[in-house]
Amino acid sequence: LAASMVATARVGIAYVSATTESRVDGGSMRSVTDNTVSPYLGLGFEYLLTPRVRLVGGVDAVRYRVDGQSGVISQFGFGAEAQF
């Protein structure tokens, strides 16, 4: 099992553009956009089913900050790859 599994780590920087929108007094719309460069982190795996077919998956995360608010954007992925 261990010989068929590969884990990877990703570290880098990402350009993040975030926008927040809100209504003021139920009428006018307020919109603020901030652009920043943030650390990017990710973990992935590959599991070899056959010499030419593998399952792949991963999770990636990057922080954002806009108009005094901040959070984390996460992405999850899962799939299969085949070599021809």
PDB file of C-alpha atoms in Angstrom:
ATOM      1  CA  LEU A   1       0.000   0.000   0.000  1.00  0.00           C
ATOM      2  CA  ALA A   2       2.714   2.516   0.947  1.00  0.00           C
ATOM      3  CA  ALA A   3       4.560   2.016  -2.353  1.00  0.00           C
ATOM      4  CA  SER A   4       1.348   2.872  -4.266  1.00  0.00           C
ATOM      5  CA  MET A   5       0.625   6.114  -2.373  1.00  0.00           C
ATOM      6  CA  VAL A   6       2.388   9.438  -2.972  1.00  0.00           C
ATOM      7  CA  ALA A   7       1.778  12.609  -0.953  1.00  0.00           C
ATOM      8  CA  THR A   8       2.723  16.103  -2.100  1.00  0.00           C
ATOM      9  CA  ALA A   9       2.853  19.520  -0.478  1.00  0.00           C
ATOM     10  CA  ARG A  10       2.489  22.828  -2.303  1.00  0.00           C
ATOM     11  CA  VAL A  11       3.741  26.158  -0.980  1.00  0.00           C
ATOM     12  CA  GLY A  12       3.738  29.432  -2.859  1.00  0.00           C
ATOM     13  CA  ILE A  13       2.183  32.834  -3.225  1.00  0.00           C
ATOM     14  CA  ALA A  14      -1.126  33.763  -4.842  1.00  0.00           C
ATOM     15  CA  TYR A  15      -2.531  37.027  -6.147  1.00  0.00           C
ATOM     16  CA  VAL A  16      -5.964  37.357  -4.506  1.00  0.00           C
ATOM     17  CA  SER A  17      -8.729  39.753  -5.537  1.00  0.00           C
ATOM     18  CA  ALA A  18     -11.682  39.836  -3.113  1.00  0.00           C
ATOM     19  CA  THR A  19     -14.870  41.903  -3.224  1.00  0.00           C
ATOM     20  CA  THR A  20     -17.443  42.540  -0.530  1.00  0.00           C
ATOM     21  CA  GLU A  21     -20.864  44.055  -1.222  1.00  0.00           C
ATOM     22  CA  SER A  22     -23.410  45.427   1.221  1.00  0.00           C
ATOM     23  CA  ARG A  23     -26.621  47.406   1.171  1.00  0.00           C
ATOM     24  CA  VAL A  24     -26.734  50.641   3.151  1.00  0.00           C
ATOM     25  CA  ASP A  25     -30.115  51.468   4.701  1.00  0.00           C
ATOM     26  CA  GLY A  26     -31.832  48.930   2.438  1.00  0.00           C
ATOM     27  CA  GLY A  27     -31.103  50.996  -0.659  1.00  0.00           C
ATOM     28  CA  SER A  28     -27.734  51.948  -2.033  1.00  0.00           C
ATOM     29  CA  MET A  29     -25.140  49.266  -2.721  1.00  0.00           C
ATOM     30  CA  ARG A  30     -21.602  49.565  -1.332  1.00  0.00           C
ATOM     31  CA  SER A  31     -18.819  47.520  -2.935  1.00  0.00           C
ATOM     32  CA  VAL A  32     -15.152  47.281  -1.886  1.00  0.00           C
ATOM     33  CA  THR A  33     -12.440  45.329  -3.718  1.00  0.00           C
ATOM     34  CA  ASP A  34      -8.961  44.637  -2.326  1.00  0.00           C
ATOM     35  CA  ASN A  35      -6.066  42.987  -4.176  1.00  0.00           C
ATOM     36  CA  THR A  36      -3.280  41.312  -2.207  1.00  0.00           C
ATOM     37  CA  VAL A  37      -0.535  38.723  -2.453  1.00  0.00           C
ATOM     38  CA  SER A  38      -1.010  35.919   0.100  1.00  0.00           C
ATOM     39  CA  PRO A  39       0.658  32.635   1.050  1.00  0.00           C
ATOM     40  CA  TYR A  40      -0.713  29.593  -0.775  1.00  0.00           C
ATOM     41  CA  LEU A  41      -0.671  26.139   0.842  1.00  0.00           C
ATOM     42  CA  GLY A  42      -1.809  22.776  -0.465  1.00  0.00           C
ATOM     43  CA  LEU A  43      -1.678  19.039   0.160  1.00  0.00           C
ATOM     44  CA  GLY A  44      -2.240  16.353  -2.434  1.00  0.00           C
ATOM     45  CA  PHE A  45      -2.103  12.618  -2.904  1.00  0.00           C
ATOM     46  CA  GLU A  46      -1.902  10.045  -5.664  1.00  0.00           C
ATOM     47  CA  TYR A  47      -2.829   6.390  -5.301  1.00  0.00           C
ATOM     48  CA  LEU A  48      -1.692   4.050  -8.059  1.00  0.00           C
ATOM     49  CA  LEU A  49      -4.463   1.593  -9.023  1.00  0.00           C
ATOM     50  CA  THR A  50      -2.588   0.096 -11.984  1.00  0.00           C
ATOM     51  CA  PRO A  51       0.651   1.155 -13.671  1.00  0.00           C
ATOM     52  CA  ARG A  52      -1.415   3.509 -15.905  1.00  0.00           C
ATOM     53  CA  VAL A  53      -4.392   4.536 -13.708  1.00  0.00           C
ATOM     54  CA  ARG A  54      -4.266   6.569 -10.507  1.00  0.00           C
ATOM     55  CA  LEU A  55      -6.645   8.317  -8.140  1.00  0.00           C
ATOM     56  CA  VAL A  56      -5.686  11.899  -7.282  1.00  0.00           C
ATOM     57  CA  GLY A  57      -6.939  14.392  -4.754  1.00  0.00           C
ATOM     58  CA  GLY A  58      -5.966  17.480  -2.888  1.00  0.00           C
ATOM     59  CA  VAL A  59      -6.870  20.490  -0.838  1.00  0.00           C
ATOM     60  CA  ASP A  60      -5.531  24.023  -1.335  1.00  0.00           C
ATOM     61  CA  ALA A  61      -6.022  27.143   0.787  1.00  0.00           C
ATOM     62  CA  VAL A  62      -5.247  30.847   0.533  1.00  0.00           C
ATOM     63  CA  ARG A  63      -6.151  33.730   2.876  1.00  0.00           C
ATOM     64  CA  TYR A  64      -7.979  36.876   1.811  1.00  0.00           C
ATOM     65  CA  ARG A  65      -8.635  40.235   3.449  1.00  0.00           C
ATOM     66  CA  VAL A  66     -11.114  42.855   2.246  1.00  0.00           C
ATOM     67  CA  ASP A  67     -12.689  45.863   3.958  1.00  0.00           C
ATOM     68  CA  GLY A  68     -11.505  44.793   7.417  1.00  0.00           C
ATOM     69  CA  GLN A  69     -12.758  41.223   7.021  1.00  0.00           C
ATOM     70  CA  SER A  70     -10.619  38.162   6.395  1.00  0.00           C
ATOM     71  CA  GLY A  71     -11.034  34.477   5.767  1.00  0.00           C
ATOM     72  CA  VAL A  72      -9.690  31.431   3.965  1.00  0.00           C
ATOM     73  CA  ILE A  73     -10.606  30.280   0.469  1.00  0.00           C
ATOM     74  CA  SER A  74     -10.397  26.477   0.221  1.00  0.00           C
ATOM     75  CA  GLN A  75     -10.510  24.234  -2.830  1.00  0.00           C
ATOM     76  CA  PHE A  76     -10.999  20.464  -2.748  1.00  0.00           C
ATOM     77  CA  GLY A  77     -10.434  18.203  -5.714  1.00  0.00           C
ATOM     78  CA  PHE A  78     -10.705  14.485  -6.425  1.00  0.00           C
ATOM     79  CA  GLY A  79     -10.403  12.565  -9.644  1.00  0.00           C
ATOM     80  CA  ALA A  80      -8.714   9.879 -11.689  1.00  0.00           C
ATOM     81  CA  GLU A  81      -5.909  10.029 -14.240  1.00  0.00           C
ATOM     82  CA  ALA A  82      -5.110   7.554 -17.002  1.00  0.00           C
ATOM     83  CA  GLN A  83      -2.018   7.353 -19.207  1.00  0.00           C
ATOM     84  CA  PHE A  84      -2.390   6.288 -22.831  1.00  0.00           C
TER      85      PHE A  84
END
